[in-house]
JSON list of C-alpha atoms in Angstrom, two decimals:
[
{"chain": "A", "resi": 1, "resn": "MET", "atom": "CA", "xyz": [0.00, -0.10, -0.02]},
{"chain": "A", "resi": 2, "resn": "ALA", "atom": "CA", "xyz": [1.29, 3.34, -0.88]},
{"chain": "A", "resi": 3, "resn": "SER", "atom": "CA", "xyz": [-0.03, 6.81, -0.46]},
{"chain": "A", "resi": 4, "resn": "VAL", "atom": "CA", "xyz": [1.08, 10.48, -1.42]},
{"chain": "A", "resi": 5, "resn": "ALA", "atom": "CA", "xyz": [1.16, 13.44, 1.04]},
{"chain": "A", "resi": 6, "resn": "ARG", "atom": "CA", "xyz": [2.55, 16.98, 0.56]},
{"chain": "A", "resi": 7, "resn": "LEU", "atom": "CA", "xyz": [4.91, 18.26, 3.15]},
{"chain": "A", "resi": 8, "resn": "GLU", "atom": "CA", "xyz": [6.36, 21.76, 3.67]},
{"chain": "A", "resi": 9, "resn": "PRO", "atom": "CA", "xyz": [9.78, 22.13, 1.94]},
{"chain": "A", "resi": 10, "resn": "VAL", "atom": "CA", "xyz": [13.06, 22.14, 4.20]},
{"chain": "A", "resi": 11, "resn": "ASP", "atom": "CA", "xyz": [16.21, 23.79, 3.99]},
{"chain": "A", "resi": 12, "resn": "SER", "atom": "CA", "xyz": [18.38, 20.93, 4.86]},
{"chain": "A", "resi": 13, "resn": "PRO", "atom": "CA", "xyz": [19.10, 18.19, 2.22]},
{"chain": "A", "resi": 14, "resn": "GLY", "atom": "CA", "xyz": [17.35, 14.91, 2.54]},
{"chain": "A", "resi": 15, "resn": "PRO", "atom": "CA", "xyz": [18.35, 11.22, 1.70]},
{"chain": "A", "resi": 16, "resn": "LEU", "atom": "CA", "xyz": [18.12, 11.73, -2.01]},
{"chain": "A", "resi": 17, "resn": "GLY", "atom": "CA", "xyz": [19.81, 15.11, -2.21]},
{"chain": "A", "resi": 18, "resn": "VAL", "atom": "CA", "xyz": [19.04, 18.82, -2.15]},
{"chain": "A", "resi": 19, "resn": "PHE", "atom": "CA", "xyz": [15.58, 18.34, -3.97]},
{"chain": "A", "resi": 20, "resn": "ARG", "atom": "CA", "xyz": [12.91, 16.60, -2.07]},
{"chain": "A", "resi": 21, "resn": "PRO", "atom": "CA", "xyz": [10.65, 14.10, -3.64]},
{"chain": "A", "resi": 22, "resn": "PRO", "atom": "CA", "xyz": [6.91, 13.83, -3.11]},
{"chain": "A", "resi": 23, "resn": "GLU", "atom": "CA", "xyz": [6.35, 12.15, 0.43]},
{"chain": "A", "resi": 24, "resn": "ILE", "atom": "CA", "xyz": [5.25, 8.74, -0.80]},
{"chain": "A", "resi": 25, "resn": "HIS", "atom": "CA", "xyz": [4.29, 6.60, 2.23]},
{"chain": "A", "resi": 26, "resn": "ILE", "atom": "CA", "xyz": [4.91, 2.97, 1.81]},
{"chain": "A", "resi": 27, "resn": "GLU", "atom": "CA", "xyz": [3.20, 0.20, 4.11]},
{"chain": "A", "resi": 28, "resn": "CYS", "atom": "CA", "xyz": [3.66, -3.39, 3.86]},
{"chain": "A", "resi": 29, "resn": "GLY", "atom": "CA", "xyz": [4.77, -6.36, 5.93]},
{"chain": "A", "resi": 30, "resn": "ALA", "atom": "CA", "xyz": [8.52, -5.85, 5.46]},
{"chain": "A", "resi": 31, "resn": "PHE", "atom": "CA", "xyz": [8.81, -1.99, 5.48]},
{"chain": "A", "resi": 32, "resn": "ARG", "atom": "CA", "xyz": [6.98, 0.96, 6.54]},
{"chain": "A", "resi": 33, "resn": "GLY", "atom": "CA", "xyz": [8.23, 4.46, 5.77]},
{"chain": "A", "resi": 34, "resn": "SER", "atom": "CA", "xyz": [8.86, 6.87, 3.10]},
{"chain": "A", "resi": 35, "resn": "LEU", "atom": "CA", "xyz": [10.25, 6.44, -0.56]},
{"chain": "A", "resi": 36, "resn": "ALA", "atom": "CA", "xyz": [13.47, 8.19, 0.53]},
{"chain": "A", "resi": 37, "resn": "THR", "atom": "CA", "xyz": [13.98, 5.83, 3.49]},
{"chain": "A", "resi": 38, "resn": "LEU", "atom": "CA", "xyz": [13.32, 2.80, 1.39]},
{"chain": "A", "resi": 39, "resn": "PHE", "atom": "CA", "xyz": [15.92, 4.07, -1.04]},
{"chain": "A", "resi": 40, "resn": "VAL", "atom": "CA", "xyz": [18.52, 4.29, 1.66]},
{"chain": "A", "resi": 41, "resn": "CYS", "atom": "CA", "xyz": [17.69, 1.00, 3.35]},
{"chain": "A", "resi": 42, "resn": "VAL", "atom": "CA", "xyz": [17.90, -0.77, -0.10]},
{"chain": "A", "resi": 43, "resn": "ARG", "atom": "CA", "xyz": [21.22, 0.88, -0.91]},
{"chain": "A", "resi": 44, "resn": "GLU", "atom": "CA", "xyz": [22.71, -0.21, 2.52]},
{"chain": "A", "resi": 45, "resn": "SER", "atom": "CA", "xyz": [21.26, -3.79, 2.10]},
{"chain": "A", "resi": 46, "resn": "LYS", "atom": "CA", "xyz": [18.96, -3.44, 5.15]},
{"chain": "A", "resi": 47, "resn": "VAL", "atom": "CA", "xyz": [15.76, -4.41, 3.30]},
{"chain": "A", "resi": 48, "resn": "ASP", "atom": "CA", "xyz": [14.94, -7.20, 0.86]},
{"chain": "A", "resi": 49, "resn": "LEU", "atom": "CA", "xyz": [13.15, -5.94, -2.21]},
{"chain": "A", "resi": 50, "resn": "LEU", "atom": "CA", "xyz": [11.54, -9.19, -2.98]},
{"chain": "A", "resi": 51, "resn": "ASP", "atom": "CA", "xyz": [9.27, -8.54, 0.07]},
{"chain": "A", "resi": 52, "resn": "ILE", "atom": "CA", "xyz": [8.29, -5.14, -1.07]},
{"chain": "A", "resi": 53, "resn": "PRO", "atom": "CA", "xyz": [5.68, -4.65, -4.03]},
{"chain": "A", "resi": 54, "resn": "LEU", "atom": "CA", "xyz": [6.72, -1.75, -6.06]},
{"chain": "A", "resi": 55, "resn": "GLY", "atom": "CA", "xyz": [3.68, -1.74, -8.26]},
{"chain": "A", "resi": 56, "resn": "PRO", "atom": "CA", "xyz": [1.52, 0.37, -5.75]},
{"chain": "A", "resi": 57, "resn": "VAL", "atom": "CA", "xyz": [4.36, 2.48, -5.17]},
{"chain": "A", "resi": 58, "resn": "CYS", "atom": "CA", "xyz": [4.69, 3.50, -8.84]},
{"chain": "A", "resi": 59, "resn": "GLU", "atom": "CA", "xyz": [0.82, 3.81, -9.13]},
{"chain": "A", "resi": 60, "resn": "ALA", "atom": "CA", "xyz": [0.94, 6.29, -6.24]},
{"chain": "A", "resi": 61, "resn": "TYR", "atom": "CA", "xyz": [3.81, 8.25, -7.94]},
{"chain": "A", "resi": 62, "resn": "PHE", "atom": "CA", "xyz": [1.93, 8.57, -11.39]},
{"chain": "A", "resi": 63, "resn": "ARG", "atom": "CA", "xyz": [-1.43, 9.36, -9.61]},
{"chain": "A", "resi": 64, "resn": "TYR", "atom": "CA", "xyz": [0.29, 12.24, -7.86]},
{"chain": "A", "resi": 65, "resn": "ILE", "atom": "CA", "xyz": [1.69, 13.52, -11.28]},
{"chain": "A", "resi": 66, "resn": "ILE", "atom": "CA", "xyz": [-1.75, 13.33, -12.91]},
{"chain": "A", "resi": 67, "resn": "GLU", "atom": "CA", "xyz": [-3.84, 14.87, -9.93]},
{"chain": "A", "resi": 68, "resn": "GLU", "atom": "CA", "xyz": [-1.46, 17.44, -8.52]},
{"chain": "A", "resi": 69, "resn": "GLN", "atom": "CA", "xyz": [-2.18, 20.95, -10.13]},
{"chain": "A", "resi": 70, "resn": "GLN", "atom": "CA", "xyz": [1.40, 22.38, -9.57]},
{"chain": "A", "resi": 71, "resn": "VAL", "atom": "CA", "xyz": [4.01, 19.78, -10.07]},
{"chain": "A", "resi": 72, "resn": "GLU", "atom": "CA", "xyz": [7.73, 20.76, -9.14]},
{"chain": "A", "resi": 73, "resn": "LEU", "atom": "CA", "xyz": [9.84, 19.13, -11.90]},
{"chain": "A", "resi": 74, "resn": "GLU", "atom": "CA", "xyz": [12.99, 18.81, -9.65]},
{"chain": "A", "resi": 75, "resn": "SER", "atom": "CA", "xyz": [10.88, 17.01, -6.97]},
{"chain": "A", "resi": 76, "resn": "VAL", "atom": "CA", "xyz": [9.10, 14.42, -9.30]},
{"chain": "A", "resi": 77, "resn": "GLY", "atom": "CA", "xyz": [12.42, 13.95, -11.01]},
{"chain": "A", "resi": 78, "resn": "VAL", "atom": "CA", "xyz": [14.18, 12.95, -7.85]},
{"chain": "A", "resi": 79, "resn": "ALA", "atom": "CA", "xyz": [11.35, 10.58, -7.08]},
{"chain": "A", "resi": 80, "resn": "LEU", "atom": "CA", "xyz": [11.40, 8.95, -10.56]},
{"chain": "A", "resi": 81, "resn": "ALA", "atom": "CA", "xyz": [15.19, 8.38, -10.13]},
{"chain": "A", "resi": 82, "resn": "ALA", "atom": "CA", "xyz": [14.52, 6.59, -6.86]},
{"chain": "A", "resi": 83, "resn": "LEU", "atom": "CA", "xyz": [11.91, 4.41, -8.22]},
{"chain": "A", "resi": 84, "resn": "THR", "atom": "CA", "xyz": [14.00, 3.69, -11.29]},
{"chain": "A", "resi": 85, "resn": "TYR", "atom": "CA", "xyz": [16.87, 2.54, -9.01]},
{"chain": "A", "resi": 86, "resn": "LEU", "atom": "CA", "xyz": [14.57, 0.38, -6.92]},
{"chain": "A", "resi": 87, "resn": "LEU", "atom": "CA", "xyz": [12.85, -1.11, -10.07]},
{"chain": "A", "resi": 88, "resn": "GLU", "atom": "CA", "xyz": [16.33, -2.14, -11.56]},
{"chain": "A", "resi": 89, "resn": "ARG", "atom": "CA", "xyz": [17.50, -3.59, -8.29]},
{"chain": "A", "resi": 90, "resn": "LYS", "atom": "CA", "xyz": [14.42, -5.83, -7.84]},
{"chain": "A", "resi": 91, "resn": "ALA", "atom": "CA", "xyz": [14.70, -6.90, -11.52]},
{"chain": "A", "resi": 92, "resn": "TRP", "atom": "CA", "xyz": [18.10, -8.16, -11.01]},
{"chain": "A", "resi": 93, "resn": "ARG", "atom": "CA", "xyz": [17.09, -9.95, -7.95]},
{"chain": "A", "resi": 94, "resn": "LEU", "atom": "CA", "xyz": [14.29, -11.67, -9.75]},
{"chain": "A", "resi": 95, "resn": "LEU", "atom": "CA", "xyz": [16.54, -12.90, -12.53]},
{"chain": "A", "resi": 96, "resn": "PRO", "atom": "CA", "xyz": [17.35, -16.68, -12.30]},
{"chain": "A", "resi": 97, "resn": "LYS", "atom": "CA", "xyz": [20.83, -17.30, -11.04]},
{"chain": "A", "resi": 98, "resn": "PRO", "atom": "CA", "xyz": [23.06, -18.95, -13.65]},
{"chain": "A", "resi": 99, "resn": "GLU", "atom": "CA", "xyz": [23.81, -22.64, -12.79]},
{"chain": "A", "resi": 100, "resn": "VAL", "atom": "CA", "xyz": [27.33, -23.05, -11.49]},
{"chain": "A", "resi": 101, "resn": "GLU", "atom": "CA", "xyz": [29.02, -25.97, -13.16]},
{"chain": "A", "resi": 102, "resn": "GLU", "atom": "CA", "xyz": [31.10, -28.22, -10.75]},
{"chain": "A", "resi": 103, "resn": "PRO", "atom": "CA", "xyz": [34.75, -28.53, -11.94]},
{"chain": "A", "resi": 104, "resn": "ASP", "atom": "CA", "xyz": [36.03, -31.80, -12.82]},
{"chain": "A", "resi": 105, "resn": "ALA", "atom": "CA", "xyz": [38.14, -33.67, -10.28]},
{"chain": "A", "resi": 106, "resn": "GLU", "atom": "CA", "xyz": [41.11, -33.23, -12.46]},
{"chain": "A", "resi": 107, "resn": "ASP", "atom": "CA", "xyz": [40.65, -29.62, -12.82]},
{"chain": "A", "resi": 108, "resn": "LEU", "atom": "CA", "xyz": [40.70, -29.47, -9.08]},
{"chain": "A", "resi": 109, "resn": "LEU", "atom": "CA", "xyz": [44.02, -31.38, -8.76]},
{"chain": "A", "resi": 110, "resn": "ASP", "atom": "CA", "xyz": [45.43, -28.90, -11.36]},
{"chain": "A", "resi": 111, "resn": "ASP", "atom": "CA", "xyz": [44.66, -25.89, -9.04]},
{"chain": "A", "resi": 112, "resn": "VAL", "atom": "CA", "xyz": [46.25, -27.63, -6.11]},
{"chain": "A", "resi": 113, "resn": "ASP", "atom": "CA", "xyz": [49.73, -27.19, -4.96]},
{"chain": "A", "resi": 114, "resn": "PRO", "atom": "CA", "xyz": [52.08, -29.36, -6.94]},
{"chain": "A", "resi": 115, "resn": "TYR", "atom": "CA", "xyz": [53.33, -31.16, -3.74]},
{"chain": "A", "resi": 116, "resn": "VAL", "atom": "CA", "xyz": [49.94, -32.82, -3.31]},
{"chain": "A", "resi": 117, "resn": "HIS", "atom": "CA", "xyz": [50.68, -35.13, -6.25]},
{"chain": "A", "resi": 118, "resn": "GLU", "atom": "CA", "xyz": [53.45, -36.58, -4.14]},
{"chain": "A", "resi": 119, "resn": "PHE", "atom": "CA", "xyz": [50.98, -38.45, -2.03]},
{"chain": "A", "resi": 120, "resn": "GLN", "atom": "CA", "xyz": [49.35, -40.10, -5.18]},
{"chain": "A", "resi": 121, "resn": "PRO", "atom": "CA", "xyz": [51.55, -43.61, -4.63]},
{"chain": "A", "resi": 122, "resn": "MET", "atom": "CA", "xyz": [50.08, -43.64, -1.07]},
{"chain": "A", "resi": 123, "resn": "ILE", "atom": "CA", "xyz": [46.63, -43.23, -1.89]},
{"chain": "A", "resi": 124, "resn": "GLU", "atom": "CA", "xyz": [46.92, -45.79, -4.71]},
{"chain": "A", "resi": 125, "resn": "ASP", "atom": "CA", "xyz": [48.57, -48.21, -2.23]},
{"chain": "A", "resi": 126, "resn": "LEU", "atom": "CA", "xyz": [45.66, -47.65, 0.36]},
{"chain": "A", "resi": 127, "resn": "LEU", "atom": "CA", "xyz": [43.18, -48.27, -2.35]},
{"chain": "A", "resi": 128, "resn": "GLY", "atom": "CA", "xyz": [44.69, -51.40, -3.43]},
{"chain": "A", "resi": 129, "resn": "ARG", "atom": "CA", "xyz": [44.90, -52.77, 0.47]},
{"chain": "A", "resi": 130, "resn": "ALA", "atom": "CA", "xyz": [41.28, -51.85, 0.70]},
{"chain": "A", "resi": 131, "resn": "GLU", "atom": "CA", "xyz": [40.50, -54.05, -2.31]},
{"chain": "A", "resi": 132, "resn": "GLU", "atom": "CA", "xyz": [42.51, -56.89, -0.87]},
{"chain": "A", "resi": 133, "resn": "ARG", "atom": "CA", "xyz": [40.76, -56.68, 2.42]},
{"chain": "A", "resi": 134, "resn": "SER", "atom": "CA", "xyz": [37.41, -56.91, 0.57]},
{"chain": "A", "resi": 135, "resn": "HIS", "atom": "CA", "xyz": [38.42, -60.24, -0.84]},
{"chain": "A", "resi": 136, "resn": "LEU", "atom": "CA", "xyz": [39.70, -61.69, 2.57]},
{"chain": "A", "resi": 137, "resn": "PHE", "atom": "CA", "xyz": [36.91, -60.56, 5.03]},
{"chain": "A", "resi": 138, "resn": "PHE", "atom": "CA", "xyz": [33.14, -61.19, 4.67]},
{"chain": "A", "resi": 139, "resn": "ARG", "atom": "CA", "xyz": [32.25, -58.19, 6.74]},
{"chain": "A", "resi": 140, "resn": "SER", "atom": "CA", "xyz": [33.04, -54.48, 6.16]},
{"chain": "A", "resi": 141, "resn": "ALA", "atom": "CA", "xyz": [35.46, -52.53, 8.03]},
{"chain": "A", "resi": 142, "resn": "ASP", "atom": "CA", "xyz": [32.88, -50.06, 9.12]},
{"chain": "A", "resi": 143, "resn": "SER", "atom": "CA", "xyz": [30.42, -52.36, 11.05]},
{"chain": "A", "resi": 144, "resn": "ALA", "atom": "CA", "xyz": [28.65, -49.51, 13.00]},
{"chain": "A", "resi": 145, "resn": "GLN", "atom": "CA", "xyz": [26.08, -48.74, 10.31]},
{"chain": "A", "resi": 146, "resn": "LEU", "atom": "CA", "xyz": [25.03, -52.50, 9.86]},
{"chain": "A", "resi": 147, "resn": "PRO", "atom": "CA", "xyz": [22.79, -53.87, 12.64]},
{"chain": "A", "resi": 148, "resn": "TYR", "atom": "CA", "xyz": [23.68, -57.48, 12.11]},
{"chain": "A", "resi": 149, "resn": "GLU", "atom": "CA", "xyz": [27.42, -56.63, 12.83]},
{"chain": "A", "resi": 150, "resn": "LEU", "atom": "CA", "xyz": [26.75, -55.16, 16.12]},
{"chain": "A", "resi": 151, "resn": "PRO", "atom": "CA", "xyz": [28.37, -56.82, 19.34]},
{"chain": "A", "resi": 152, "resn": "PHE", "atom": "CA", "xyz": [26.13, -59.76, 20.44]},
{"chain": "A", "resi": 153, "resn": "GLU", "atom": "CA", "xyz": [25.05, -60.50, 23.89]},
{"chain": "A", "resi": 154, "resn": "THR", "atom": "CA", "xyz": [27.21, -63.12, 25.75]},
{"chain": "A", "resi": 155, "resn": "GLY", "atom": "CA", "xyz": [26.03, -62.79, 29.27]},
{"chain": "A", "resi": 156, "resn": "GLY", "atom": "CA", "xyz": [28.46, -62.86, 31.89]},
{"chain": "A", "resi": 157, "resn": "VAL", "atom": "CA", "xyz": [31.02, -64.36, 29.56]},
{"chain": "A", "resi": 158, "resn": "SER", "atom": "CA", "xyz": [33.84, -61.64, 28.56]},
{"chain": "A", "resi": 159, "resn": "PRO", "atom": "CA", "xyz": [35.84, -61.56, 25.34]},
{"chain": "A", "resi": 160, "resn": "SER", "atom": "CA", "xyz": [38.97, -62.42, 27.62]},
{"chain": "A", "resi": 161, "resn": "ASP", "atom": "CA", "xyz": [37.02, -65.76, 28.73]},
{"chain": "A", "resi": 162, "resn": "LEU", "atom": "CA", "xyz": [36.49, -66.72, 25.15]},
{"chain": "A", "resi": 163, "resn": "ALA", "atom": "CA", "xyz": [39.94, -66.01, 24.38]},
{"chain": "A", "resi": 164, "resn": "VAL", "atom": "CA", "xyz": [41.07, -68.36, 27.09]},
{"chain": "A", "resi": 165, "resn": "VAL", "atom": "CA", "xyz": [39.13, -71.15, 25.73]},
{"chain": "A", "resi": 166, "resn": "PHE", "atom": "CA", "xyz": [40.43, -70.47, 22.15]},
{"chain": "A", "resi": 167, "resn": "GLU", "atom": "CA", "xyz": [43.95, -70.37, 23.39]},
{"chain": "A", "resi": 168, "resn": "ARG", "atom": "CA", "xyz": [43.64, -73.90, 25.07]},
{"chain": "A", "resi": 169, "resn": "LEU", "atom": "CA", "xyz": [42.27, -75.31, 21.83]},
{"chain": "A", "resi": 170, "resn": "MET", "atom": "CA", "xyz": [45.14, -73.83, 20.02]},
{"chain": "A", "resi": 171, "resn": "GLU", "atom": "CA", "xyz": [47.56, -75.62, 22.32]},
{"chain": "A", "resi": 172, "resn": "ARG", "atom": "CA", "xyz": [46.11, -78.94, 21.66]},
{"chain": "A", "resi": 173, "resn": "ALA", "atom": "CA", "xyz": [45.98, -78.40, 17.75]},
{"chain": "A", "resi": 174, "resn": "LYS", "atom": "CA", "xyz": [48.65, -79.74, 15.45]},
{"chain": "A", "resi": 175, "resn": "PRO", "atom": "CA", "xyz": [50.55, -77.69, 12.81]},
{"chain": "A", "resi": 176, "resn": "ASP", "atom": "CA", "xyz": [48.76, -77.39, 9.48]},
{"chain": "A", "resi": 177, "resn": "PRO", "atom": "CA", "xyz": [50.19, -79.50, 6.73]},
{"chain": "A", "resi": 178, "resn": "PRO", "atom": "CA", "xyz": [51.55, -77.74, 3.62]},
{"chain": "A", "resi": 179, "resn": "GLU", "atom": "CA", "xyz": [48.75, -76.34, 1.60]},
{"chain": "A", "resi": 180, "resn": "THR", "atom": "CA", "xyz": [48.17, -78.01, -1.77]},
{"chain": "A", "resi": 181, "resn": "LEU", "atom": "CA", "xyz": [47.27, -76.43, -5.00]},
{"chain": "A", "resi": 182, "resn": "ASN", "atom": "CA", "xyz": [43.67, -75.93, -5.91]},
{"chain": "A", "resi": 183, "resn": "ARG", "atom": "CA", "xyz": [42.61, -76.44, -2.49]},
{"chain": "A", "resi": 184, "resn": "PRO", "atom": "CA", "xyz": [38.84, -76.18, -2.10]},
{"chain": "A", "resi": 185, "resn": "ARG", "atom": "CA", "xyz": [37.78, -73.11, -0.04]},
{"chain": "A", "resi": 186, "resn": "ARG", "atom": "CA", "xyz": [36.17, -73.58, 3.23]},
{"chain": "A", "resi": 187, "resn": "SER", "atom": "CA", "xyz": [32.56, -72.42, 3.64]},
{"chain": "A", "resi": 188, "resn": "LEU", "atom": "CA", "xyz": [31.61, -70.92, 6.95]},
{"chain": "A", "resi": 189, "resn": "SER", "atom": "CA", "xyz": [27.99, -71.77, 6.59]},
{"chain": "A", "resi": 190, "resn": "GLU", "atom": "CA", "xyz": [28.89, -75.59, 6.19]},
{"chain": "A", "resi": 191, "resn": "MET", "atom": "CA", "xyz": [31.20, -75.35, 9.13]},
{"chain": "A", "resi": 192, "resn": "MET", "atom": "CA", "xyz": [28.39, -73.77, 11.24]},
{"chain": "A", "resi": 193, "resn": "PHE", "atom": "CA", "xyz": [26.31, -76.75, 10.40]},
{"chain": "A", "resi": 194, "resn": "VAL", "atom": "CA", "xyz": [29.05, -79.21, 11.63]},
{"chain": "A", "resi": 195, "resn": "VAL", "atom": "CA", "xyz": [29.47, -77.19, 14.93]},
{"chain": "A", "resi": 196, "resn": "LEU", "atom": "CA", "xyz": [25.81, -77.00, 15.60]},
{"chain": "A", "resi": 197, "resn": "LYS", "atom": "CA", "xyz": [25.55, -80.66, 15.23]},
{"chain": "A", "resi": 198, "resn": "ALA", "atom": "CA", "xyz": [28.47, -81.22, 17.57]},
{"chain": "A", "resi": 199, "resn": "LEU", "atom": "CA", "xyz": [26.94, -78.86, 20.23]},
{"chain": "A", "resi": 200, "resn": "PRO", "atom": "CA", "xyz": [25.32, -80.89, 23.18]},
{"chain": "A", "resi": 201, "resn": "GLY", "atom": "CA", "xyz": [21.95, -79.99, 24.61]},
{"chain": "A", "resi": 202, "resn": "ASP", "atom": "CA", "xyz": [23.34, -79.31, 28.07]},
{"chain": "A", "resi": 203, "resn": "PHE", "atom": "CA", "xyz": [26.18, -76.99, 28.81]},
{"chain": "A", "resi": 204, "resn": "MET", "atom": "CA", "xyz": [29.70, -78.61, 28.61]},
{"chain": "A", "resi": 205, "resn": "ASN", "atom": "CA", "xyz": [33.36, -77.33, 28.31]},
{"chain": "A", "resi": 206, "resn": "LEU", "atom": "CA", "xyz": [34.59, -77.00, 24.83]},
{"chain": "A", "resi": 207, "resn": "GLU", "atom": "CA", "xyz": [37.41, -79.35, 25.58]},
{"chain": "A", "resi": 208, "resn": "GLU", "atom": "CA", "xyz": [34.62, -82.14, 26.11]},
{"chain": "A", "resi": 209, "resn": "ILE", "atom": "CA", "xyz": [33.01, -81.24, 22.92]},
{"chain": "A", "resi": 210, "resn": "VAL", "atom": "CA", "xyz": [35.86, -80.94, 20.52]},
{"chain": "A", "resi": 211, "resn": "THR", "atom": "CA", "xyz": [37.76, -84.15, 20.75]},
{"chain": "A", "resi": 212, "resn": "GLY", "atom": "CA", "xyz": [40.08, -86.29, 18.55]},
{"chain": "A", "resi": 213, "resn": "GLU", "atom": "CA", "xyz": [42.97, -84.55, 16.36]},
{"chain": "A", "resi": 214, "resn": "PHE", "atom": "CA", "xyz": [42.59, -81.15, 14.66]},
{"chain": "A", "resi": 215, "resn": "THR", "atom": "CA", "xyz": [44.85, -78.62, 13.10]},
{"chain": "A", "resi": 216, "resn": "ARG", "atom": "CA", "xyz": [45.09, -74.89, 14.05]},
{"chain": "A", "resi": 217, "resn": "THR", "atom": "CA", "xyz": [43.27, -73.89, 10.87]},
{"chain": "A", "resi": 218, "resn": "GLU", "atom": "CA", "xyz": [40.28, -76.25, 12.01]},
{"chain": "A", "resi": 219, "resn": "VAL", "atom": "CA", "xyz": [40.26, -74.49, 15.39]},
{"chain": "A", "resi": 220, "resn": "VAL", "atom": "CA", "xyz": [39.97, -71.20, 13.78]},
{"chain": "A", "resi": 221, "resn": "TRP", "atom": "CA", "xyz": [37.15, -72.16, 11.59]},
{"chain": "A", "resi": 222, "resn": "TRP", "atom": "CA", "xyz": [35.44, -74.08, 14.29]},
{"chain": "A", "resi": 223, "resn": "PHE", "atom": "CA", "xyz": [35.87, -71.09, 16.90]},
{"chain": "A", "resi": 224, "resn": "LEU", "atom": "CA", "xyz": [34.43, -68.66, 14.24]},
{"chain": "A", "resi": 225, "resn": "SER", "atom": "CA", "xyz": [31.50, -70.76, 13.47]},
{"chain": "A", "resi": 226, "resn": "LEU", "atom": "CA", "xyz": [30.72, -71.08, 17.17]},
{"chain": "A", "resi": 227, "resn": "LEU", "atom": "CA", "xyz": [30.85, -67.43, 17.74]},
{"chain": "A", "resi": 228, "resn": "GLU", "atom": "CA", "xyz": [28.56, -66.83, 14.64]},
{"chain": "A", "resi": 229, "resn": "LEU", "atom": "CA", "xyz": [26.00, -69.38, 16.11]},
{"chain": "A", "resi": 230, "resn": "ILE", "atom": "CA", "xyz": [26.12, -67.50, 19.49]},
{"chain": "A", "resi": 231, "resn": "ARG", "atom": "CA", "xyz": [25.37, -64.28, 17.64]},
{"chain": "A", "resi": 232, "resn": "LEU", "atom": "CA", "xyz": [22.40, -65.86, 15.89]},
{"chain": "A", "resi": 233, "resn": "GLY", "atom": "CA", "xyz": [21.11, -67.27, 18.97]},
{"chain": "A", "resi": 234, "resn": "GLN", "atom": "CA", "xyz": [21.62, -70.86, 17.89]},
{"chain": "A", "resi": 235, "resn": "ALA", "atom": "CA", "xyz": [24.28, -71.58, 20.37]},
{"chain": "A", "resi": 236, "resn": "ARG", "atom": "CA", "xyz": [24.53, -70.54, 24.13]},
{"chain": "A", "resi": 237, "resn": "VAL", "atom": "CA", "xyz": [27.40, -69.75, 26.30]},
{"chain": "A", "resi": 238, "resn": "ARG", "atom": "CA", "xyz": [27.72, -69.36, 30.10]},
{"chain": "A", "resi": 239, "resn": "LEU", "atom": "CA", "xyz": [30.44, -69.08, 32.79]},
{"chain": "A", "resi": 240, "resn": "SER", "atom": "CA", "xyz": [30.09, -71.72, 35.47]},
{"chain": "A", "resi": 241, "resn": "GLU", "atom": "CA", "xyz": [32.60, -71.78, 38.40]},
{"chain": "A", "resi": 242, "resn": "GLY", "atom": "CA", "xyz": [35.18, -70.10, 36.24]},
{"chain": "A", "resi": 243, "resn": "GLN", "atom": "CA", "xyz": [34.78, -72.38, 33.17]},
{"chain": "A", "resi": 244, "resn": "VAL", "atom": "CA", "xyz": [33.21, -71.34, 29.94]},
{"chain": "A", "resi": 245, "resn": "GLN", "atom": "CA", "xyz": [30.64, -73.62, 28.79]},
{"chain": "A", "resi": 246, "resn": "PHE", "atom": "CA", "xyz": [28.62, -74.06, 25.57]},
{"chain": "A", "resi": 247, "resn": "ALA", "atom": "CA", "xyz": [25.51, -75.75, 24.57]},
{"chain": "A", "resi": 248, "resn": "ARG", "atom": "CA", "xyz": [23.09, -75.83, 21.58]},
{"chain": "A", "resi": 249, "resn": "GLY", "atom": "CA", "xyz": [20.41, -73.02, 21.40]},
{"chain": "A", "resi": 250, "resn": "GLU", "atom": "CA", "xyz": [17.01, -73.48, 23.13]}
]
């Protein structure tokens, strides 16, 4: 909303210079004041022109020129210059911003200091190690984001207790024979089935469950399968009188 009111001339210069424009009063949600005040606020970036409708302001200005009997050329000229400035600024704000093209990764490297390229061999080595790890381990290195890899509940049995059991089995194990070419790869799921069949219904010490002769590699696979069964709830573990005991899941 905009309206025009005539005020008495003053001797001191206003915000728009020596000549004073018609007092165009502007009222909207983002601003309330005169045209001269709006001009100053926009120039100092205190007001966003996108929130101020300039159509009613221009309409009030032209209505003043048409209806006023005695129009001072200098006064209306100053107001016209202020309106022109505001319209131009708002027009620029309404124009769509050009899309910024993202530079290529190679272009970014060209802009970086030359010494950064000295780390390229190290980067390639780390990437190669990560690829090797993906072929050796069936779980990711960052397991925090995968719910099925969270630490499982073992009751009162600590990792140290499980480590003692594993160490005892390794002491009983025999060294592995030399590996043969084209040796079939072990399957953890198949080994889990073997371990599950060997587990008793009642709790027993692992030394009583695992009998006979076995190699160190077989101990590792046996123990990994046992831990996986505990995680899945298909095997149970407890600490009884300082001894770690295992049983089939309920």
